[in-house]
Amino acid sequence: MNKLIIHNLSKTYSNGVVALDQVSLEIENGMFGLLGPNGAGKSSLMRTLATLQEADSGTAMLDDIDVLNQPGEVRKVLGYLPQEFGVYPKITALQLLDHLSILKGITNSRERKELVRYLLDKVNLYDKRNKSVKGFSGGMKQRVGIAQALIGNPKLIIADEPTAGLDPGERNRFYNLLADVGKEVIVILSTHIVDDIRELCTKMAIMNLGRIVYHGTPQKAIDALNGKVYQKVVTREELPDYARHYSIISNKMVGGRPLIHVFSESDPGAGFEQVNPNLEDVFFSKINTSNVLV
Ligand code: ADP
């Protein structure tokens, strides 16, 4: 069992933006979801853990590796899957994985050949091994991304917004693959898409404005909202008034009219009906209103 313990990690950029504000998390093997809106600080945290940038203060320990002070050791056990896996012009999937394996220190050519074959097979691209990665679909490129992240038996895999730009079918295949990989190592999946977390993660954190505003299981967060979420279809004109009087969690258009979800300890009346809370309610309640911290 691997364990990543992050304690009071902070980072302020030179322009004064506080991207990480005393972030503390404990993460074990399995899929861990880091959910937050754009600008929450997810990439700053992922890049710091991947040793691509430095923190101002705090600590992060991956088992006995001091992440902030032993970047070389971290890189040996890290698989990193960025938002968009960089495309190498006119190179086949097989050549690319072979090349990246050399960079990761696998110099024995027989061992490398076996590994690359195994990886291509694992991500279901063996048949496409001699095709140029440049011509791959978004989903196929991200599968190459997973394959390269697996080189060198990582203990920690960091996937930073990996499903952006994938269509629903590609996203599903990608989920299955990541879940399969995530059984024996720590996988941190950073995303602003609630569905990514719902489908995949047993543990999660929600981040907003550089802070961790929830850390636990998705179900526990949902349970805490039970009986406290109400919905109503309103008109656009009425919206500002509702926003003044109720704690609106979310607002989405249904059939051309706003359907609002509000947080309320008791029945607000006024034509609201109670709904079963979902992870989306959790997400919006954590990032929009400060009075429902669980
Ligand atoms: P997320 O990944 O959740 O979208 P980021 O970590 O990218 O969040 O950004 C957190 C905040 O830090 C944002 O306000 C962003 O504009 C700012 N930021 C990110 N990178 C830099 C940088 N290199 N210099 C200055 N500000 C930055």
Tab-separated table of C-alpha atoms and ligand atoms in Angstrom:
chain	number	residue	atom	x	y	z
A	1	MET	CA	0.000	0.000	0.000
A	2	ASN	CA	1.398	3.378	-1.035
A	3	LYS	CA	0.600	6.577	0.780
A	4	LEU	CA	0.942	10.219	-0.180
A	5	ILE	CA	0.755	12.682	2.697
A	6	ILE	CA	0.510	16.352	1.799
A	7	HIS	CA	0.768	18.823	4.652
A	8	ASN	CA	0.114	22.568	4.538
A	9	LEU	CA	1.320	23.026	0.980
A	10	SER	CA	1.219	26.680	-0.078
A	11	LYS	CA	2.133	28.588	-3.222
A	12	THR	CA	1.755	32.234	-4.149
A	13	TYR	CA	2.742	33.202	-7.708
A	14	SER	CA	4.845	36.300	-8.305
A	15	ASN	CA	1.711	38.179	-9.429
A	16	GLY	CA	0.249	37.691	-5.939
A	17	VAL	CA	-2.237	34.923	-6.810
A	18	VAL	CA	-2.509	32.417	-3.944
A	19	ALA	CA	-2.841	29.155	-5.881
A	20	LEU	CA	-2.317	26.794	-2.921
A	21	ASP	CA	-3.395	27.809	0.556
A	22	GLN	CA	-2.324	25.331	3.263
A	23	VAL	CA	-3.371	22.251	1.299
A	24	SER	CA	-3.346	19.024	3.350
A	25	LEU	CA	-4.444	15.621	2.024
A	26	GLU	CA	-3.805	11.927	2.662
A	27	ILE	CA	-4.111	9.713	-0.372
A	28	GLU	CA	-3.798	5.929	-0.633
A	29	ASN	CA	-3.901	3.413	-3.486
A	30	GLY	CA	-6.890	3.696	-5.796
A	31	MET	CA	-8.523	6.452	-7.759
A	32	PHE	CA	-8.538	9.783	-5.984
A	33	GLY	CA	-10.542	12.592	-7.561
A	34	LEU	CA	-9.513	16.211	-7.219
A	35	LEU	CA	-12.494	18.287	-8.265
A	36	GLY	CA	-12.558	22.045	-8.624
A	37	PRO	CA	-13.602	24.835	-10.959
A	38	ASN	CA	-11.113	26.400	-13.341
A	39	GLY	CA	-8.598	28.430	-11.400
A	40	ALA	CA	-9.076	26.446	-8.163
A	41	GLY	CA	-5.394	25.479	-7.997
A	42	LYS	CA	-5.609	21.862	-9.211
A	43	SER	CA	-2.871	22.161	-11.813
A	44	SER	CA	-0.631	24.012	-9.375
A	45	LEU	CA	-1.012	21.104	-6.947
A	46	MET	CA	-0.541	18.447	-9.650
A	47	ARG	CA	2.522	20.185	-11.088
A	48	THR	CA	4.039	20.533	-7.620
A	49	LEU	CA	3.537	16.819	-6.898
A	50	ALA	CA	4.947	15.977	-10.333
A	51	THR	CA	8.046	18.060	-9.426
A	52	LEU	CA	7.410	20.456	-12.306
A	53	GLN	CA	7.229	23.466	-10.019
A	54	GLU	CA	8.140	24.395	-6.461
A	55	ALA	CA	5.965	25.195	-3.470
A	56	ASP	CA	6.679	28.036	-1.041
A	57	SER	CA	6.069	25.983	2.092
A	58	GLY	CA	4.633	22.724	3.364
A	59	THR	CA	5.606	19.102	2.832
A	60	ALA	CA	4.621	16.148	0.679
A	61	MET	CA	5.781	12.600	1.410
A	62	LEU	CA	5.232	9.726	-0.992
A	63	ASP	CA	5.972	6.792	1.308
A	64	ASP	CA	9.539	7.633	2.357
A	65	ILE	CA	10.272	10.027	-0.513
A	66	ASP	CA	10.316	13.723	0.324
A	67	VAL	CA	8.584	14.998	-2.821
A	68	LEU	CA	9.711	18.620	-2.552
A	69	ASN	CA	13.340	17.823	-1.818
A	70	GLN	CA	13.952	14.611	-3.762
A	71	PRO	CA	12.559	15.332	-7.235
A	72	GLY	CA	14.826	12.738	-8.849
A	73	GLU	CA	13.420	9.999	-6.607
A	74	VAL	CA	9.851	11.107	-7.308
A	75	ARG	CA	10.372	11.018	-11.064
A	76	LYS	CA	11.475	7.380	-10.874
A	77	VAL	CA	8.094	6.353	-9.453
A	78	LEU	CA	5.852	8.890	-11.160
A	79	GLY	CA	3.605	8.577	-14.177
A	80	TYR	CA	2.343	11.928	-15.409
A	81	LEU	CA	-0.511	12.368	-17.840
A	82	PRO	CA	-0.966	16.017	-18.781
A	83	GLN	CA	-4.129	17.625	-20.093
A	84	GLU	CA	-3.067	17.191	-23.663
A	85	PHE	CA	-0.507	14.610	-24.373
A	86	GLY	CA	2.132	16.362	-26.527
A	87	VAL	CA	2.128	15.148	-30.078
A	88	TYR	CA	5.373	14.183	-31.687
A	89	PRO	CA	5.166	14.794	-35.445
A	90	LYS	CA	5.409	11.782	-37.753
A	91	ILE	CA	6.219	9.247	-35.081
A	92	THR	CA	4.367	5.984	-34.609
A	93	ALA	CA	2.869	4.846	-31.315
A	94	LEU	CA	5.499	2.135	-31.057
A	95	GLN	CA	8.401	4.505	-31.757
A	96	LEU	CA	7.064	7.047	-29.283
A	97	LEU	CA	6.705	4.560	-26.422
A	98	ASP	CA	10.097	3.085	-27.232
A	99	HIS	CA	11.672	6.541	-27.167
A	100	LEU	CA	9.994	7.495	-23.874
A	101	SER	CA	11.085	4.184	-22.335
A	102	ILE	CA	14.700	5.051	-23.150
A	103	LEU	CA	14.223	8.441	-21.499
A	104	LYS	CA	12.867	6.643	-18.423
A	105	GLY	CA	16.058	4.621	-18.244
A	106	ILE	CA	15.022	1.311	-19.773
A	107	THR	CA	18.143	0.816	-21.845
A	108	ASN	CA	17.991	-2.930	-22.432
A	109	SER	CA	16.422	-3.259	-25.885
A	110	ARG	CA	14.847	-6.676	-25.342
A	111	GLU	CA	13.259	-5.541	-22.080
A	112	ARG	CA	12.043	-2.384	-23.811
A	113	LYS	CA	10.531	-4.277	-26.705
A	114	GLU	CA	8.561	-6.470	-24.324
A	115	LEU	CA	7.431	-3.500	-22.255
A	116	VAL	CA	6.262	-1.480	-25.274
A	117	ARG	CA	4.339	-4.481	-26.578
A	118	TYR	CA	2.730	-4.973	-23.168
A	119	LEU	CA	1.778	-1.276	-22.940
A	120	LEU	CA	0.315	-1.138	-26.450
A	121	ASP	CA	-1.701	-4.212	-25.669
A	122	LYS	CA	-2.866	-2.829	-22.328
A	123	VAL	CA	-4.244	0.357	-23.875
A	124	ASN	CA	-5.663	-1.531	-26.822
A	125	LEU	CA	-3.518	0.135	-29.471
A	126	TYR	CA	-1.373	-2.793	-30.538
A	127	ASP	CA	-3.090	-2.936	-33.933
A	128	LYS	CA	-2.346	0.747	-34.427
A	129	ARG	CA	1.273	0.531	-33.299
A	130	ASN	CA	2.731	1.463	-36.679
A	131	LYS	CA	0.395	4.386	-37.293
A	132	SER	CA	1.430	7.977	-36.700
A	133	VAL	CA	0.245	9.293	-33.326
A	134	LYS	CA	-0.475	12.603	-35.014
A	135	GLY	CA	-3.428	11.058	-36.847
A	136	PHE	CA	-4.930	9.501	-33.694
A	137	SER	CA	-8.262	10.644	-32.239
A	138	GLY	CA	-8.253	12.490	-28.910
A	139	GLY	CA	-9.183	9.301	-27.065
A	140	MET	CA	-6.420	7.308	-28.719
A	141	LYS	CA	-3.865	9.992	-27.891
A	142	GLN	CA	-4.930	9.919	-24.244
A	143	ARG	CA	-4.547	6.124	-24.265
A	144	VAL	CA	-0.993	6.592	-25.525
A	145	GLY	CA	-0.708	9.061	-22.639
A	146	ILE	CA	-1.728	6.359	-20.156
A	147	ALA	CA	0.675	3.887	-21.739
A	148	GLN	CA	3.605	6.281	-21.319
A	149	ALA	CA	2.526	7.096	-17.763
A	150	LEU	CA	2.823	3.384	-16.939
A	151	ILE	CA	6.455	3.070	-18.048
A	152	GLY	CA	8.673	2.132	-15.118
A	153	ASN	CA	5.996	0.721	-12.789
A	154	PRO	CA	4.926	3.981	-11.168
A	155	LYS	CA	3.642	4.191	-7.584
A	156	LEU	CA	1.898	7.470	-8.309
A	157	ILE	CA	0.031	8.443	-11.456
A	158	ILE	CA	-1.087	12.015	-11.900
A	159	ALA	CA	-3.703	12.727	-14.540
A	160	ASP	CA	-4.395	16.455	-14.931
A	161	GLU	CA	-7.772	17.099	-16.626
A	162	PRO	CA	-7.285	14.096	-18.909
A	163	THR	CA	-10.792	13.868	-20.345
A	164	ALA	CA	-10.990	17.356	-21.858
A	165	GLY	CA	-11.885	17.056	-25.524
A	166	LEU	CA	-12.904	13.378	-25.443
A	167	ASP	CA	-16.276	12.305	-26.792
A	168	PRO	CA	-18.509	10.190	-24.490
A	169	GLY	CA	-17.408	6.858	-25.995
A	170	GLU	CA	-13.724	7.721	-25.758
A	171	ARG	CA	-14.229	8.988	-22.244
A	172	ASN	CA	-15.789	5.691	-21.186
A	173	ARG	CA	-12.943	3.625	-22.609
A	174	PHE	CA	-10.494	5.943	-20.925
A	175	TYR	CA	-12.315	5.613	-17.564
A	176	ASN	CA	-12.218	1.825	-17.741
A	177	LEU	CA	-8.543	1.798	-18.485
A	178	LEU	CA	-7.679	4.236	-15.726
A	179	ALA	CA	-9.815	2.353	-13.183
A	180	ASP	CA	-8.014	-0.842	-14.134
A	181	VAL	CA	-4.621	0.801	-13.706
A	182	GLY	CA	-5.692	2.474	-10.458
A	183	LYS	CA	-6.153	-0.706	-8.471
A	184	GLU	CA	-2.577	-1.078	-7.323
A	185	VAL	CA	-1.143	2.418	-7.347
A	186	ILE	CA	-2.192	5.911	-6.337
A	187	VAL	CA	-3.963	7.655	-9.181
A	188	ILE	CA	-4.868	11.303	-8.743
A	189	LEU	CA	-7.363	12.491	-11.281
A	190	SER	CA	-7.789	16.224	-11.413
A	191	THR	CA	-10.903	17.453	-13.172
A	192	HIS	CA	-13.633	20.087	-13.252
A	193	ILE	CA	-16.080	17.468	-14.575
A	194	VAL	CA	-18.282	15.986	-11.852
A	195	ASP	CA	-19.054	12.874	-13.931
A	196	ASP	CA	-15.357	11.931	-14.013
A	197	ILE	CA	-15.359	11.650	-10.230
A	198	ARG	CA	-18.761	9.985	-9.947
A	199	GLU	CA	-17.791	7.210	-12.315
A	200	LEU	CA	-14.349	6.509	-11.005
A	201	CYS	CA	-13.354	7.665	-7.574
A	202	THR	CA	-13.913	6.206	-4.121
A	203	LYS	CA	-12.196	9.118	-2.421
A	204	MET	CA	-12.171	12.735	-3.421
A	205	ALA	CA	-11.350	16.280	-2.500
A	206	ILE	CA	-12.981	19.465	-3.685
A	207	MET	CA	-10.747	22.456	-4.158
A	208	ASN	CA	-11.697	26.104	-4.480
A	209	LEU	CA	-9.557	29.249	-4.409
A	210	GLY	CA	-6.470	27.272	-3.429
A	211	ARG	CA	-8.131	25.536	-0.485
A	212	ILE	CA	-9.451	22.048	0.154
A	213	VAL	CA	-13.134	22.545	0.955
A	214	TYR	CA	-14.045	18.834	1.160
A	215	HIS	CA	-12.048	15.648	1.657
A	216	GLY	CA	-13.735	12.264	1.930
A	217	THR	CA	-15.945	9.889	-0.017
A	218	PRO	CA	-18.372	11.197	-2.645
A	219	GLN	CA	-21.222	9.324	-0.911
A	220	LYS	CA	-20.615	10.892	2.479
A	221	ALA	CA	-20.734	14.349	0.964
A	222	ILE	CA	-23.982	13.488	-0.794
A	223	ASP	CA	-25.488	12.025	2.410
A	224	ALA	CA	-24.688	15.218	4.287
A	225	LEU	CA	-26.940	17.128	1.895
A	226	ASN	CA	-29.822	14.671	2.233
A	227	GLY	CA	-33.139	16.425	2.795
A	228	LYS	CA	-31.553	19.830	2.279
A	229	VAL	CA	-31.742	20.300	-1.476
A	230	TYR	CA	-34.860	21.721	-3.114
A	231	GLN	CA	-35.593	22.579	-6.716
A	232	LYS	CA	-37.908	24.833	-8.664
A	233	VAL	CA	-38.344	26.017	-12.222
A	234	VAL	CA	-38.386	29.810	-12.248
A	235	THR	CA	-38.229	32.518	-14.904
A	236	ARG	CA	-35.136	34.401	-15.905
A	237	GLU	CA	-36.633	37.628	-14.575
A	238	GLU	CA	-37.250	36.081	-11.150
A	239	LEU	CA	-33.705	34.769	-10.813
A	240	PRO	CA	-32.078	37.792	-9.119
A	241	ASP	CA	-34.865	37.819	-6.539
A	242	TYR	CA	-34.404	34.119	-5.780
A	243	ALA	CA	-30.669	34.639	-5.522
A	244	ARG	CA	-31.282	37.283	-2.844
A	245	HIS	CA	-33.625	35.153	-0.746
A	246	TYR	CA	-32.343	31.625	-1.161
A	247	SER	CA	-29.014	29.886	-1.104
A	248	ILE	CA	-28.854	28.851	-4.766
A	249	ILE	CA	-26.557	25.903	-5.382
A	250	SER	CA	-26.987	25.582	-9.113
A	251	ASN	CA	-28.959	26.941	-11.988
A	252	LYS	CA	-29.358	25.176	-15.260
A	253	MET	CA	-31.619	25.687	-18.211
A	254	VAL	CA	-34.302	23.051	-18.704
A	255	GLY	CA	-36.633	23.558	-21.664
A	256	GLY	CA	-35.520	27.173	-21.911
A	257	ARG	CA	-36.211	28.046	-18.264
A	258	PRO	CA	-33.870	28.089	-15.278
A	259	LEU	CA	-34.147	25.109	-12.922
A	260	ILE	CA	-32.621	26.147	-9.639
A	261	HIS	CA	-31.393	23.939	-6.809
A	262	VAL	CA	-31.279	25.620	-3.418
A	263	PHE	CA	-29.803	24.559	-0.100
A	264	SER	CA	-32.172	24.853	2.839
A	265	GLU	CA	-32.223	23.253	6.305
A	266	SER	CA	-36.048	23.253	6.213
A	267	ASP	CA	-38.756	23.241	3.532
A	268	PRO	CA	-38.626	26.653	1.864
A	269	GLY	CA	-42.240	26.317	0.618
A	270	ALA	CA	-42.970	28.703	-2.266
A	271	GLY	CA	-43.445	25.816	-4.688
A	272	PHE	CA	-40.036	24.244	-4.114
A	273	GLU	CA	-39.836	20.436	-4.141
A	274	GLN	CA	-37.261	18.354	-2.330
A	275	VAL	CA	-34.800	16.378	-4.486
A	276	ASN	CA	-32.264	13.676	-3.821
A	277	PRO	CA	-28.899	15.423	-3.749
A	278	ASN	CA	-26.259	14.358	-6.234
A	279	LEU	CA	-22.538	14.959	-6.575
A	280	GLU	CA	-23.167	18.025	-8.673
A	281	ASP	CA	-25.122	19.553	-5.783
A	282	VAL	CA	-22.208	18.744	-3.498
A	283	PHE	CA	-19.748	20.370	-5.866
A	284	PHE	CA	-21.731	23.569	-6.344
A	285	SER	CA	-22.656	23.831	-2.679
A	286	LYS	CA	-18.992	23.637	-1.719
A	287	ILE	CA	-17.812	26.204	-4.186
A	288	ASN	CA	-20.727	28.647	-4.107
A	289	THR	CA	-21.838	28.863	-0.521
A	290	SER	CA	-19.684	28.851	2.537
A	291	ASN	CA	-22.461	27.988	4.989
A	292	VAL	CA	-22.780	24.339	4.045
A	293	LEU	CA	-19.317	23.108	4.879
A	294	VAL	CA	-19.627	19.521	6.059
B	1	ADP	P1	-6.801	24.927	-12.037
B	1	ADP	O1	-5.873	23.868	-12.504
B	1	ADP	O2	-7.698	24.462	-10.924
B	1	ADP	O3	-7.570	25.572	-13.147
B	1	ADP	P2	-4.408	26.525	-11.621
B	1	ADP	O4	-3.529	25.854	-10.631
B	1	ADP	O5	-4.058	26.425	-13.060
B	1	ADP	O6	-5.927	26.086	-11.360
B	1	ADP	O7	-4.475	28.075	-11.265
B	1	ADP	C1	-4.737	28.566	-9.936
B	1	ADP	C2	-4.629	30.085	-9.948
B	1	ADP	O8	-3.267	30.462	-10.165
B	1	ADP	C3	-5.419	30.765	-11.043
B	1	ADP	O9	-5.896	31.972	-10.534
B	1	ADP	C4	-4.388	30.989	-12.130
B	1	ADP	O10	-4.729	32.118	-12.911
B	1	ADP	C5	-3.129	31.255	-11.328
B	1	ADP	N1	-1.891	30.798	-12.009
B	1	ADP	C6	-1.631	29.567	-12.500
B	1	ADP	N2	-0.385	29.500	-13.003
B	1	ADP	C7	0.169	30.718	-12.805
B	1	ADP	C8	1.448	31.298	-13.106
B	1	ADP	N3	2.420	30.579	-13.679
B	1	ADP	N4	1.652	32.587	-12.768
B	1	ADP	C9	0.678	33.313	-12.176
B	1	ADP	N5	-0.540	32.843	-11.866
B	1	ADP	C10	-0.808	31.565	-12.178
